[in-house]
Coordinates of C-alpha atoms in Angstrom, one line a residue:
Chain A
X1 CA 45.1 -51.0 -79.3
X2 CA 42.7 -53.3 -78.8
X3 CA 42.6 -56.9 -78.5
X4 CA 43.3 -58.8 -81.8
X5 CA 44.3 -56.9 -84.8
X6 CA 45.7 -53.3 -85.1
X7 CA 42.6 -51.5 -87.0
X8 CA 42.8 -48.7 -89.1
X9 CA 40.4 -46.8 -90.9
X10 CA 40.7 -45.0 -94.0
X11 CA 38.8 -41.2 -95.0
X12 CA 39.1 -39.2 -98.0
X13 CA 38.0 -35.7 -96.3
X14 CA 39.8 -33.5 -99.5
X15 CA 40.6 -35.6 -103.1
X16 CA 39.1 -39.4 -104.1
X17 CA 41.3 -42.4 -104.4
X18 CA 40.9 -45.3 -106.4
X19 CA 39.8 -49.0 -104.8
X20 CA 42.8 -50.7 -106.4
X21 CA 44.6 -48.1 -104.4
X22 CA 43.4 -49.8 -101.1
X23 CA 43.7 -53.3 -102.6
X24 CA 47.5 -52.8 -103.4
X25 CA 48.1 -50.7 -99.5
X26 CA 46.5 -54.0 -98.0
X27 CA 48.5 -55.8 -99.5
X28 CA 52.0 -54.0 -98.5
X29 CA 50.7 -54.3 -94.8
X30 CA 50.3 -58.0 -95.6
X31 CA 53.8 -58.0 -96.9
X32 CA 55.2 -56.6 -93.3
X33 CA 53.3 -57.9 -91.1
X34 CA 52.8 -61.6 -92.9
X35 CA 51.8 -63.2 -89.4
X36 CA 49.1 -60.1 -88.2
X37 CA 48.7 -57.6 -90.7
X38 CA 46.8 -54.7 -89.3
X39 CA 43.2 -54.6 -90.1
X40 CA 42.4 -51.7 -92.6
X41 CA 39.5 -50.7 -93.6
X42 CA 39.1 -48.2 -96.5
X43 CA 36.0 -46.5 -96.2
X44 CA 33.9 -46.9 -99.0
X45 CA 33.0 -42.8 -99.3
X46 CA 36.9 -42.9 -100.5
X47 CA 36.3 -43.5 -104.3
X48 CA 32.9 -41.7 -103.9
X49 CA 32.5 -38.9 -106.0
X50 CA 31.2 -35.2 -106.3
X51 CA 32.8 -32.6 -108.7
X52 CA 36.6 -32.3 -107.4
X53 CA 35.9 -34.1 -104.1
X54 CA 35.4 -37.8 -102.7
X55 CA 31.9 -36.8 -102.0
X56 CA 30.0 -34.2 -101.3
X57 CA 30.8 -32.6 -98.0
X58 CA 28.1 -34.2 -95.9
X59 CA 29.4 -37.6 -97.4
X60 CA 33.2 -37.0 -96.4
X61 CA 31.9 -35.6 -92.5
X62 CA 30.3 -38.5 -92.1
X63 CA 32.9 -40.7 -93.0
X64 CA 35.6 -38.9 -90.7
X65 CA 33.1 -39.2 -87.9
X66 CA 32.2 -43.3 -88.6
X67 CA 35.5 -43.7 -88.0
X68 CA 37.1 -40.9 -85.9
X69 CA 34.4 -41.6 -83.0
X70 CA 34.4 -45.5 -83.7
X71 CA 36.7 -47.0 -80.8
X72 CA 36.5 -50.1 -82.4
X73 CA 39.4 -48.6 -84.6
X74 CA 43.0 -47.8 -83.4
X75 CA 44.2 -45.1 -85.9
X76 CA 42.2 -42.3 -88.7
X77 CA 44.6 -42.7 -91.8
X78 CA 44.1 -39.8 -94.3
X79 CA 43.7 -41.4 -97.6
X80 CA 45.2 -38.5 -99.8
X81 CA 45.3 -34.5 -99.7
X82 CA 44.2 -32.8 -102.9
X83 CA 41.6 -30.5 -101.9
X84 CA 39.0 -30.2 -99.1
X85 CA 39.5 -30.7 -95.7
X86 CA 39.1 -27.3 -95.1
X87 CA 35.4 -27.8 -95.5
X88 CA 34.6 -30.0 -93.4
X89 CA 36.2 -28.3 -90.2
X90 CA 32.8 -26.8 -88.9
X91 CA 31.2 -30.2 -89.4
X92 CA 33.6 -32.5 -88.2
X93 CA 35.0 -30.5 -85.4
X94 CA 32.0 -29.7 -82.8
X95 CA 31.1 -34.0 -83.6
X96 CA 34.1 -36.0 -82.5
X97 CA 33.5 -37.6 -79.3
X98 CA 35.4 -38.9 -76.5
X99 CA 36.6 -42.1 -78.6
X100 CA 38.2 -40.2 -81.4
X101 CA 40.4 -38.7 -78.7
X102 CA 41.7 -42.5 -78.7
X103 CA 43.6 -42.7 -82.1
X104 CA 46.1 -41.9 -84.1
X105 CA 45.4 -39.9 -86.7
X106 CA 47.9 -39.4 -89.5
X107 CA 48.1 -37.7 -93.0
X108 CA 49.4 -34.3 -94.2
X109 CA 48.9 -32.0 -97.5
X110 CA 45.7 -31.0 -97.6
X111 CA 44.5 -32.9 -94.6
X112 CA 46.8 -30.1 -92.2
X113 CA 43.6 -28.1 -92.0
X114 CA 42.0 -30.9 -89.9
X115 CA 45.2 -31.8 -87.9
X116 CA 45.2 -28.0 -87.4
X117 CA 41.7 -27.7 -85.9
X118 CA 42.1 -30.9 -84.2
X119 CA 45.8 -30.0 -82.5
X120 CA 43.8 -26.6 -81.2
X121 CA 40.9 -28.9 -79.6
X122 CA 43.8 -30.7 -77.5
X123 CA 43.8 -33.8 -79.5
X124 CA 46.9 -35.7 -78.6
X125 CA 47.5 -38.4 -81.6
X126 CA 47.8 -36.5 -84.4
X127 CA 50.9 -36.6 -87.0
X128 CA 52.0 -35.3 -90.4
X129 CA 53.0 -38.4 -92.6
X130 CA 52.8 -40.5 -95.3
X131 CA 49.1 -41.5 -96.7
X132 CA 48.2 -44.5 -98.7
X133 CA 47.9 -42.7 -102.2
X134 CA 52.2 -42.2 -101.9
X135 CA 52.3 -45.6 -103.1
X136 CA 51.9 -43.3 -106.2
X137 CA 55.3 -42.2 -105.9
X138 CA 58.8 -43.8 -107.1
X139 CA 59.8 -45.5 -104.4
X140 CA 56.2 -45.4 -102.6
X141 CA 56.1 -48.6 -100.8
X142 CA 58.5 -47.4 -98.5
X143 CA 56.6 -44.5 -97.9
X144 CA 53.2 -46.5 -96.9
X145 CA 55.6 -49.1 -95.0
X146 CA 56.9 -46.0 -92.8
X147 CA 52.9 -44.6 -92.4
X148 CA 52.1 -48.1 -91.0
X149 CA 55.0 -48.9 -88.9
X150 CA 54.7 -45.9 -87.0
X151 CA 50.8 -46.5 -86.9
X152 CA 51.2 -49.7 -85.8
X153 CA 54.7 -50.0 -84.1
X154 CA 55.7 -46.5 -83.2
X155 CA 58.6 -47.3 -84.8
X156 CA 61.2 -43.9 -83.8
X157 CA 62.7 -44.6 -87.3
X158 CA 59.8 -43.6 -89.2
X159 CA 59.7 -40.0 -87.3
X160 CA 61.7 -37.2 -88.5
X161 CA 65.5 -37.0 -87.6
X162 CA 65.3 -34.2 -85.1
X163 CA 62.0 -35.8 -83.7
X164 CA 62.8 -36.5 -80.0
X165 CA 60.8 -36.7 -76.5
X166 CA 62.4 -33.6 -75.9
X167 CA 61.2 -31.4 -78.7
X168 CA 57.3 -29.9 -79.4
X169 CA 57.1 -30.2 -83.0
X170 CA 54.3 -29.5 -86.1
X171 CA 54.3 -30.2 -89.9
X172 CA 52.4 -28.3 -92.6
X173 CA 52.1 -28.0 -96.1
X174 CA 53.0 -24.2 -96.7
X175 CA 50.4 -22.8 -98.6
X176 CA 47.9 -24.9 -96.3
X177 CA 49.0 -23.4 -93.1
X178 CA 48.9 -19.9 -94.4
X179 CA 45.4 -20.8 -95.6
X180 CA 44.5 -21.1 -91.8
X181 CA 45.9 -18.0 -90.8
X182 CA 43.7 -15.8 -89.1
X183 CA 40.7 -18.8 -89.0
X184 CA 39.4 -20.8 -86.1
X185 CA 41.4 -23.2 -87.4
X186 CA 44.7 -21.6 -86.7
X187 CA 46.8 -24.1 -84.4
X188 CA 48.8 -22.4 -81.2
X189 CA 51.6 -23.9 -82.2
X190 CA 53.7 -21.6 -79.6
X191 CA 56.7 -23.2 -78.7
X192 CA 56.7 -25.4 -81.3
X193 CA 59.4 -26.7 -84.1
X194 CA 57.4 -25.8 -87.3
X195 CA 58.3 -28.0 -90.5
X196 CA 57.2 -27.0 -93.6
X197 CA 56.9 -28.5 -97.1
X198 CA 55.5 -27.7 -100.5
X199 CA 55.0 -29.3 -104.2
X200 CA 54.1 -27.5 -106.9
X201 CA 53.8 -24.2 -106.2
X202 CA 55.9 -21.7 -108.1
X203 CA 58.4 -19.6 -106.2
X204 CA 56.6 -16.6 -106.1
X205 CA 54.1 -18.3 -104.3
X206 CA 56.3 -19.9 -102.1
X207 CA 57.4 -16.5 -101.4
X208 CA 54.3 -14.4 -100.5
X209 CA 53.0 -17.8 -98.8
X210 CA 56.0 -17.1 -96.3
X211 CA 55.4 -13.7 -95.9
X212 CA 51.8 -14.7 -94.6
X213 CA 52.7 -17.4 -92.6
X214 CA 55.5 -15.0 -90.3
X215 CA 53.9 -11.9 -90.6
X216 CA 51.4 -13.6 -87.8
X217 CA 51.4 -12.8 -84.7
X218 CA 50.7 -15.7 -83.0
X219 CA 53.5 -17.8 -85.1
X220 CA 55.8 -15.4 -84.2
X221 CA 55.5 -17.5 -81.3
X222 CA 57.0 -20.8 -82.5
X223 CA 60.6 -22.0 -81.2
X224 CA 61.9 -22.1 -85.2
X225 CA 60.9 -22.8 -88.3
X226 CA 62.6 -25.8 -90.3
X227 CA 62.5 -26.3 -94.1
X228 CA 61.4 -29.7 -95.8
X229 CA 61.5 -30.0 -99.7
X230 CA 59.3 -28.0 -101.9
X231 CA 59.5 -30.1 -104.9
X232 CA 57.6 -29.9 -108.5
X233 CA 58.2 -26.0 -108.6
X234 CA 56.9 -24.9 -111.6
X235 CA 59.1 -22.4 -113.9
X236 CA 58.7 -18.3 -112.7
X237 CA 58.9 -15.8 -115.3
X238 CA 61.1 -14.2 -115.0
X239 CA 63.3 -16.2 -112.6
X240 CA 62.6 -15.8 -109.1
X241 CA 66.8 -14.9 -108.4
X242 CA 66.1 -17.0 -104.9
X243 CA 65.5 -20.6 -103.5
X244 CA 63.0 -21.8 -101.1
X245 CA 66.1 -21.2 -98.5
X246 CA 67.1 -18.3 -99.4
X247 CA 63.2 -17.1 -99.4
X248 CA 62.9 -18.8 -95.8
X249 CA 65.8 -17.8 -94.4
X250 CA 64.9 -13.7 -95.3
X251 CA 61.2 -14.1 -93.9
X252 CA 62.6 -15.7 -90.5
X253 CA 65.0 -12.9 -90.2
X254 CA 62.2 -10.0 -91.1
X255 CA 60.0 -11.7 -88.7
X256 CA 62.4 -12.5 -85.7
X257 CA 61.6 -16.7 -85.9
X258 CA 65.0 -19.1 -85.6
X259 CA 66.0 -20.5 -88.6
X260 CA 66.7 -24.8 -87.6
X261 CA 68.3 -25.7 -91.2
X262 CA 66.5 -28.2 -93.4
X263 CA 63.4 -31.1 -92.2
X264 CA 63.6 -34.5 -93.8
X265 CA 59.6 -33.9 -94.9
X266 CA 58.2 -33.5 -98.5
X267 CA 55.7 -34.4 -100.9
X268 CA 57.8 -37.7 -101.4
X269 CA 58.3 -41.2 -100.7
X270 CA 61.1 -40.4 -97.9
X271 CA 58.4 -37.8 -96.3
X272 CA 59.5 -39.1 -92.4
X273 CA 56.6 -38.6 -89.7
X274 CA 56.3 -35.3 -87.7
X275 CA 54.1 -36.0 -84.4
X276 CA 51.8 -32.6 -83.5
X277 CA 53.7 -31.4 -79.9
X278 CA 55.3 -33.9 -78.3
X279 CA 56.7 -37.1 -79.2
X280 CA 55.4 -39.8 -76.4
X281 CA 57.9 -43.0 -77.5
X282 CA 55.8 -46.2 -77.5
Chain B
X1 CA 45.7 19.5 -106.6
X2 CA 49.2 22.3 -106.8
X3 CA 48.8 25.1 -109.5
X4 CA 49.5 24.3 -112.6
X5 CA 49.2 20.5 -114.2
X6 CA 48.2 17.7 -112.2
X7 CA 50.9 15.2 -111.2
X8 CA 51.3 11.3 -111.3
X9 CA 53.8 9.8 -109.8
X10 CA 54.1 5.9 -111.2
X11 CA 55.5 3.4 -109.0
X12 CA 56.0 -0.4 -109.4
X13 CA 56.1 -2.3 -105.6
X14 CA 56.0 -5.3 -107.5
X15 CA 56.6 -6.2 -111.1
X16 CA 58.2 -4.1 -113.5
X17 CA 57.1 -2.2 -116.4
X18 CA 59.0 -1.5 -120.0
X19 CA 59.7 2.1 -120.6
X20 CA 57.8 1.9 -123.7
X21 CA 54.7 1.5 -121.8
X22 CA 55.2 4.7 -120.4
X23 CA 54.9 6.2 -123.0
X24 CA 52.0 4.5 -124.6
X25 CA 50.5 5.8 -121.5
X26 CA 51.7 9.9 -121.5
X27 CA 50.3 9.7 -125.1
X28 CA 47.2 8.7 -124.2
X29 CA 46.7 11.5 -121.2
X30 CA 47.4 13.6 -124.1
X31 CA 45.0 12.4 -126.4
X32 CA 42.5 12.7 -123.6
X33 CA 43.4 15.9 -122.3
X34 CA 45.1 17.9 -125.5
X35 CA 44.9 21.3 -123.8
X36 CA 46.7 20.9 -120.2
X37 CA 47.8 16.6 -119.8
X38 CA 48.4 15.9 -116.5
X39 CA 52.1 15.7 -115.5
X40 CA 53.1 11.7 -115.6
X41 CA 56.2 10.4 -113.7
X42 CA 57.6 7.5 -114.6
X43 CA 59.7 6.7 -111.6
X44 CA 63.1 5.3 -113.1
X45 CA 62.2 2.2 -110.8
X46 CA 59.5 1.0 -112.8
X47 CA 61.8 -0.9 -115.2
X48 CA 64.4 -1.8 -113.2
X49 CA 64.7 -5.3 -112.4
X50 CA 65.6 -7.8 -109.1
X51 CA 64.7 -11.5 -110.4
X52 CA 60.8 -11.3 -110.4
X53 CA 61.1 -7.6 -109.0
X54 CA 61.4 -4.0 -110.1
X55 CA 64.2 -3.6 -108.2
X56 CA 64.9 -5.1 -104.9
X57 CA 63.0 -4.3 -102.0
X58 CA 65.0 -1.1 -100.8
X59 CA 64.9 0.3 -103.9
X60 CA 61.1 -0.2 -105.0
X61 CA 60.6 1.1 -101.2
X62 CA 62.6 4.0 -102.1
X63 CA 60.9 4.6 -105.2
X64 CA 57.3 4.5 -103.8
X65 CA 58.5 7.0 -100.6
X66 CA 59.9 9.4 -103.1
X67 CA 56.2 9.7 -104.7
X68 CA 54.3 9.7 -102.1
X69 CA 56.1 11.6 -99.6
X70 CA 56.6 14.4 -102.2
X71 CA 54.0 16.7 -101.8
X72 CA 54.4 18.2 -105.4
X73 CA 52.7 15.2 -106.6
X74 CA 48.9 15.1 -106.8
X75 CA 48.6 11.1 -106.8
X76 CA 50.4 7.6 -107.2
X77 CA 49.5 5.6 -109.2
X78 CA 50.9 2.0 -109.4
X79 CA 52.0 1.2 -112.9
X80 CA 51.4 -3.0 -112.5
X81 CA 50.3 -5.6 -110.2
X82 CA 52.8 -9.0 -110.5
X83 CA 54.0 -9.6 -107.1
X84 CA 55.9 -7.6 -104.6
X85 CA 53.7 -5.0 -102.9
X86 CA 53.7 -6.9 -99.2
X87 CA 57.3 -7.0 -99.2
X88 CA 57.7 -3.4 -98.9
X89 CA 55.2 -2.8 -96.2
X90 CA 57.3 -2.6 -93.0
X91 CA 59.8 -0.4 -95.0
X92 CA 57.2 2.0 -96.7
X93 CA 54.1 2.0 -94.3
X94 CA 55.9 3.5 -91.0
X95 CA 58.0 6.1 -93.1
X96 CA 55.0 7.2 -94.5
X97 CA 54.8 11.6 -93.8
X98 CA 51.8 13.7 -93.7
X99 CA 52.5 14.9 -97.6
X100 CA 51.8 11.0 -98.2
X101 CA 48.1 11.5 -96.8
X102 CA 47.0 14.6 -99.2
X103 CA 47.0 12.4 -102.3
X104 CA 45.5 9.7 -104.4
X105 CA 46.9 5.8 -104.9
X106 CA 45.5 3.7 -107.4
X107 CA 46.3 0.3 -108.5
X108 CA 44.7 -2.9 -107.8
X109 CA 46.0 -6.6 -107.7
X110 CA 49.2 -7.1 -106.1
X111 CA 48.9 -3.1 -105.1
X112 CA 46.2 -4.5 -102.5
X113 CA 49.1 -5.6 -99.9
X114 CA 50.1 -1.7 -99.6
X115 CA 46.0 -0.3 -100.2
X116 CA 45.3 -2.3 -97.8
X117 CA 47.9 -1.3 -94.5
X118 CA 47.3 2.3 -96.0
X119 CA 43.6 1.9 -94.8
X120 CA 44.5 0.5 -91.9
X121 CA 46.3 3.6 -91.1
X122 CA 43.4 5.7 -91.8
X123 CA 44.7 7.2 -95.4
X124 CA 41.6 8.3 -97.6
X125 CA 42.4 8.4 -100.6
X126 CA 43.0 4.9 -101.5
X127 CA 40.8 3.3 -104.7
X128 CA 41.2 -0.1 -106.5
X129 CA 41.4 0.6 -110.3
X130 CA 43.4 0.2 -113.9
X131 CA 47.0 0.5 -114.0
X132 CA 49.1 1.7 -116.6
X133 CA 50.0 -2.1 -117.7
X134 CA 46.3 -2.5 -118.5
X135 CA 46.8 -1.1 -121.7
X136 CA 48.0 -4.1 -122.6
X137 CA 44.4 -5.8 -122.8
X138 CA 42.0 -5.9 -125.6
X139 CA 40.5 -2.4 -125.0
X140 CA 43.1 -1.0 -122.6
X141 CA 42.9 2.3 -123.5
X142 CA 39.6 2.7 -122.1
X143 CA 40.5 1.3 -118.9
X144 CA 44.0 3.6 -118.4
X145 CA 41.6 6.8 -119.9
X146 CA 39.1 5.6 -117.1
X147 CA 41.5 5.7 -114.4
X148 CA 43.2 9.2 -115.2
X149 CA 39.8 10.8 -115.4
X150 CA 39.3 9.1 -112.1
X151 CA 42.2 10.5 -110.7
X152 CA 42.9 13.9 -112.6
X153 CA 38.7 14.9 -112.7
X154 CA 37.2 12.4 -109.8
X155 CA 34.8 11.4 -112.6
X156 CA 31.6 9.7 -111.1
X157 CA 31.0 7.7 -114.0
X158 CA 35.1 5.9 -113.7
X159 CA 33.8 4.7 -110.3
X160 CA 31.8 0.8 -110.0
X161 CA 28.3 1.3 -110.6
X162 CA 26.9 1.2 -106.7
X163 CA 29.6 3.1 -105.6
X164 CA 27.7 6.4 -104.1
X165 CA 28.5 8.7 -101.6
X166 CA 26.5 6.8 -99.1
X167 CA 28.4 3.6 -99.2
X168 CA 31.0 2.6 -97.7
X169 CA 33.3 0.2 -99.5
X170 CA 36.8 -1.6 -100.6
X171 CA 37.6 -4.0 -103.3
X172 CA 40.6 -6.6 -103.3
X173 CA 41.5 -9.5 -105.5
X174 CA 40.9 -12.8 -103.5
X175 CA 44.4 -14.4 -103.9
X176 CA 46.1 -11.1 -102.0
X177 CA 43.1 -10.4 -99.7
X178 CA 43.9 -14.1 -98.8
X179 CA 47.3 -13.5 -98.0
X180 CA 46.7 -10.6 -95.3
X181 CA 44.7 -12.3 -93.4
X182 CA 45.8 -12.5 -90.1
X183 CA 48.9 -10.2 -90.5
X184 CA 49.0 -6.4 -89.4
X185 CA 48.4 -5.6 -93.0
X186 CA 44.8 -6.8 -92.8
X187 CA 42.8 -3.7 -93.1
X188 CA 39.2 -3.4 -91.0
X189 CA 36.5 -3.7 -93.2
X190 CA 33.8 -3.2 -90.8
X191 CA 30.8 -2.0 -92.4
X192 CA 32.1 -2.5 -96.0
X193 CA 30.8 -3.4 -98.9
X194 CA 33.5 -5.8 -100.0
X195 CA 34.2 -6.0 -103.8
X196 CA 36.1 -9.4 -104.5
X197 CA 37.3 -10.3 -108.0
X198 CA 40.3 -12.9 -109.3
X199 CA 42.3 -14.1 -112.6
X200 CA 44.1 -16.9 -113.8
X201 CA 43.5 -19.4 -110.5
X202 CA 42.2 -22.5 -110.0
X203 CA 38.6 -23.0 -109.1
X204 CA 39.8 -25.2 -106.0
X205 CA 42.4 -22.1 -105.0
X206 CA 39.3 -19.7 -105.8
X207 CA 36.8 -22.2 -103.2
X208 CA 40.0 -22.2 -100.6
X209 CA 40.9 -18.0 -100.8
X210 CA 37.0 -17.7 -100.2
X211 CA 36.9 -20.4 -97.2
X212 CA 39.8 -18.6 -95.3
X213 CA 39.1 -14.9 -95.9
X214 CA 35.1 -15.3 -94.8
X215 CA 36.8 -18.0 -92.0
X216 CA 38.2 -14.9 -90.0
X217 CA 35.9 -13.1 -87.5
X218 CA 37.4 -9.3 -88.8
X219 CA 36.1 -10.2 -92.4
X220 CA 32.8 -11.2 -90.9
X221 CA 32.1 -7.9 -90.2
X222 CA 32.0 -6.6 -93.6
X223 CA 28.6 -5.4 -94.4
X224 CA 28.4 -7.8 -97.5
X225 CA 30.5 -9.3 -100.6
X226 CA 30.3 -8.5 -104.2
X227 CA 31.5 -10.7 -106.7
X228 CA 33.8 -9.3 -109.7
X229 CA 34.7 -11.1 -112.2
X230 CA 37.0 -14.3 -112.1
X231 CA 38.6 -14.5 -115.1
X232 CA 41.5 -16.8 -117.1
X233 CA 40.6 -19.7 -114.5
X234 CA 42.5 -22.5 -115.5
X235 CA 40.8 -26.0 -116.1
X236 CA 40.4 -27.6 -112.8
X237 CA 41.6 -31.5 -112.9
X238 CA 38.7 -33.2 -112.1
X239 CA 35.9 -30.4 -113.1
X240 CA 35.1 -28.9 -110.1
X241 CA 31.3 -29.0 -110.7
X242 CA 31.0 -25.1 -109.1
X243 CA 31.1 -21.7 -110.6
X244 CA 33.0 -19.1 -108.9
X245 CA 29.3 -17.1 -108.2
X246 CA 28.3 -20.8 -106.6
X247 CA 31.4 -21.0 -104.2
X248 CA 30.9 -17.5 -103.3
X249 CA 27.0 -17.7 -102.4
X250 CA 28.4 -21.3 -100.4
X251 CA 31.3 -19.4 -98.2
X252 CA 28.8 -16.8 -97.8
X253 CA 25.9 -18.9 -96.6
X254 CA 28.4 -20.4 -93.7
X255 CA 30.0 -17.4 -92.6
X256 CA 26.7 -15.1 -92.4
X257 CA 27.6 -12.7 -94.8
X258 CA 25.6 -11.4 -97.1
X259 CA 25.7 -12.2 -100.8
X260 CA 25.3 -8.8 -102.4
X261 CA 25.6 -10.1 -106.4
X262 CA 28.4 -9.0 -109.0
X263 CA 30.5 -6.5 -109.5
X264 CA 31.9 -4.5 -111.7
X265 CA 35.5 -5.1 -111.2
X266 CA 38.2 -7.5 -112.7
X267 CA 41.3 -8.0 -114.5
X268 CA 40.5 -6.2 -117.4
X269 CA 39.9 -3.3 -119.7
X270 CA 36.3 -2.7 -118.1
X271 CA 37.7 -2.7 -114.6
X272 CA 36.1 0.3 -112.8
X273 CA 37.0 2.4 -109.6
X274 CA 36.2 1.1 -105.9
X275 CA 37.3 4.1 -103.6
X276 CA 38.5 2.2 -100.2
X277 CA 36.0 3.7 -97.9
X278 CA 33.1 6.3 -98.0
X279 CA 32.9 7.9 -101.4
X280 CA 33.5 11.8 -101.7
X281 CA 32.7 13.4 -104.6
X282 CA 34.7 15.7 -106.2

């Protein structure tokens, strides 16, 4: 951190937000930290627009890099997944500079496919958490509280129960990560406690998502593979006959991975924080 | 083919079929060939049923070993796409015999999982093409009369138009292709002209299936990609301002494939045959 105020920027590298969005986030981090709220600046390319993205995908590279290699600012905050990320890898990737290994970068959903790439360069802030458009949710304020206090703070309660200085861990949106699979952008993520979470995807989906995600080699290589909530399933036709644990719990088995039980991660407002590797306490 | 009729054995890996269909279908091999139908097996599996499955995976695996381990039978032919085919791949690929490599398999869609780790294991006489449940569409017949002359008569004129005997080629629906990626089902297209075609996704799932399949280095070796159709694409929330041909020149353009135009392949009744390699004629 830098002298005076803690100073965050905010990207949109997949789906637009709103500005009232930013105005109402501001304002909860002026609500918790009344004395020195953190200084966060949402990038204006945020509520830019191009067909289903915040900009076209110059426009959203750009933006990353003003802030990911600006050392003037203490953390990357991921505005909101959606779509798109995934796009920007072979832009963004090559361009970050020495400052962006600084920061703190946090967001999750779409934005995995850049933690991914960015956890394979050796980047050590990176974390799967909360982002400003949660405030959506029932309950959101807590969530955007929890995204700023570990920013800020590094508070331990905003981190994932089994979160420790003694466990590597990673956190990806399923049908994300299985979307890397077999890319450049595939994480070694050997060793690792791998937490995973969906929303909306039906169960069939869910399903053959799984199948892709074990049947890799190189995540064969992780220490276990814990479950967060997949939430917003949409009806299958005809019934699936199995739940996202019992579909979990088979694909670990056929694929040799440990089981850990259930992660406190979701598309959510109680969505805890999941540092990439390992947890360094403040 | 044995003396006598030609066989098909019918199998369903993934969803399941109603018996009625069957018979839709042996009536129309009769109506096609009055004086000596080919011999159509409706594996009692076909309509069983598992939750979203025709039977559970033991059972669908058994059902698909008993066809095309039995040398009696000239060809299988998968009776529907749905979902289920990559399950059975450990159980059915390894106890695969040598009668299993002196016939046809055709099926498309979900039957790409198992097409697919059957190239990879050097079978040749794979092809993407109409199912049985393809009656089912406006103009169906057509498409289930294509695919029997295909496999009873090895008509030319069943087969995509640029299919020759000097090409070498596959086809694959995105979504599935997608999902192999990076497992030991992902066949080695090398030198292929790779034939492409979806239904009923998103134009942002479309954009993503085409980022991660041309993202891996294997794929990059095809000799070019084809376009089928993309059909039943739900509305995409905001319009996505592309067109499946535009997201496919763009994936193209980064990952140095070439961008060989359309085919003639795709979730419906005009669906023609792609033989999975080098084309022999009969």
């Amino acid at each position: 951190m830098r002298e005076g105020r803690f100073r965050i920027g905010v990207v949109a590298p997949g789906s637009r937000i709103e500005p009232a969005l930013g105005e109402k986030v501001t304002r909860l981090a002026e609500t918790l930290y009344p004395d020195r709220p953190p200084d966060i600046f949402f990038h204006p390319q945020c509520s830019r627009s191009w067909g289903h993205f915040a900009g076209d995908d110059e426009t959203r590279a750009r933006a990353f890099l003003d802030v990911a290699n600006d050392e003037s600012f203490d953390a990357l905050w991921f505005a909101r997944g959606g779509y798109g990320s995934c796009r920007l890898a072979e832009r963004v990737l090559p361009a970050l500079t020495a400052a962006a290994r600084q920061k703190a970068y946090l967001g999750y959903s779409d934005a995995g496919a850049l933690l991914a790439g960015m956890h394979k360069e050796g980047f050590g802030g990176l974390a799967h958490g909360p982002m400003p458009s949660d405030v959506r949710y029932e309950g959101g304020d807590a969530a955007v509280k929890r995204a700023l206090r570990f920013l800020v703070e590094r508070a331990p309660d905003s981190l994932e129960g089994t979160v420790s200085p003694a466990t590597t861990t990673a956190a990806f949106n399923i049908t994300i990560l299985s979307h890397l699979i077999g890319t450049p952008l595939q994480p070694d993520l050997a060793g690792h406690i791998l937490m995973l979470e969906e929303v909306g995807e039906q169960m069939y989906r869910i399903d053959r998502a799984l199948f892709h995600i074990t049947g890799n080699a190189g995540i064969r290589s992780v220490a276990g593979i814990k479950l967060g909530r997949c939430s917003g399933i949409p009806p299958n036709e005809p019934d699936f006959g199995q739940t996202e644990e019992d579909v979990t719990r088979h694909w670990c088995g056929i694929s040799g991975i440990p089981y850990l039980g259930r992660a406190d991660i979701g598309h959510d407002a109680n969505n805890k924080v999941v540092p990439f590797g390992r947890w360094r306490p403040a």
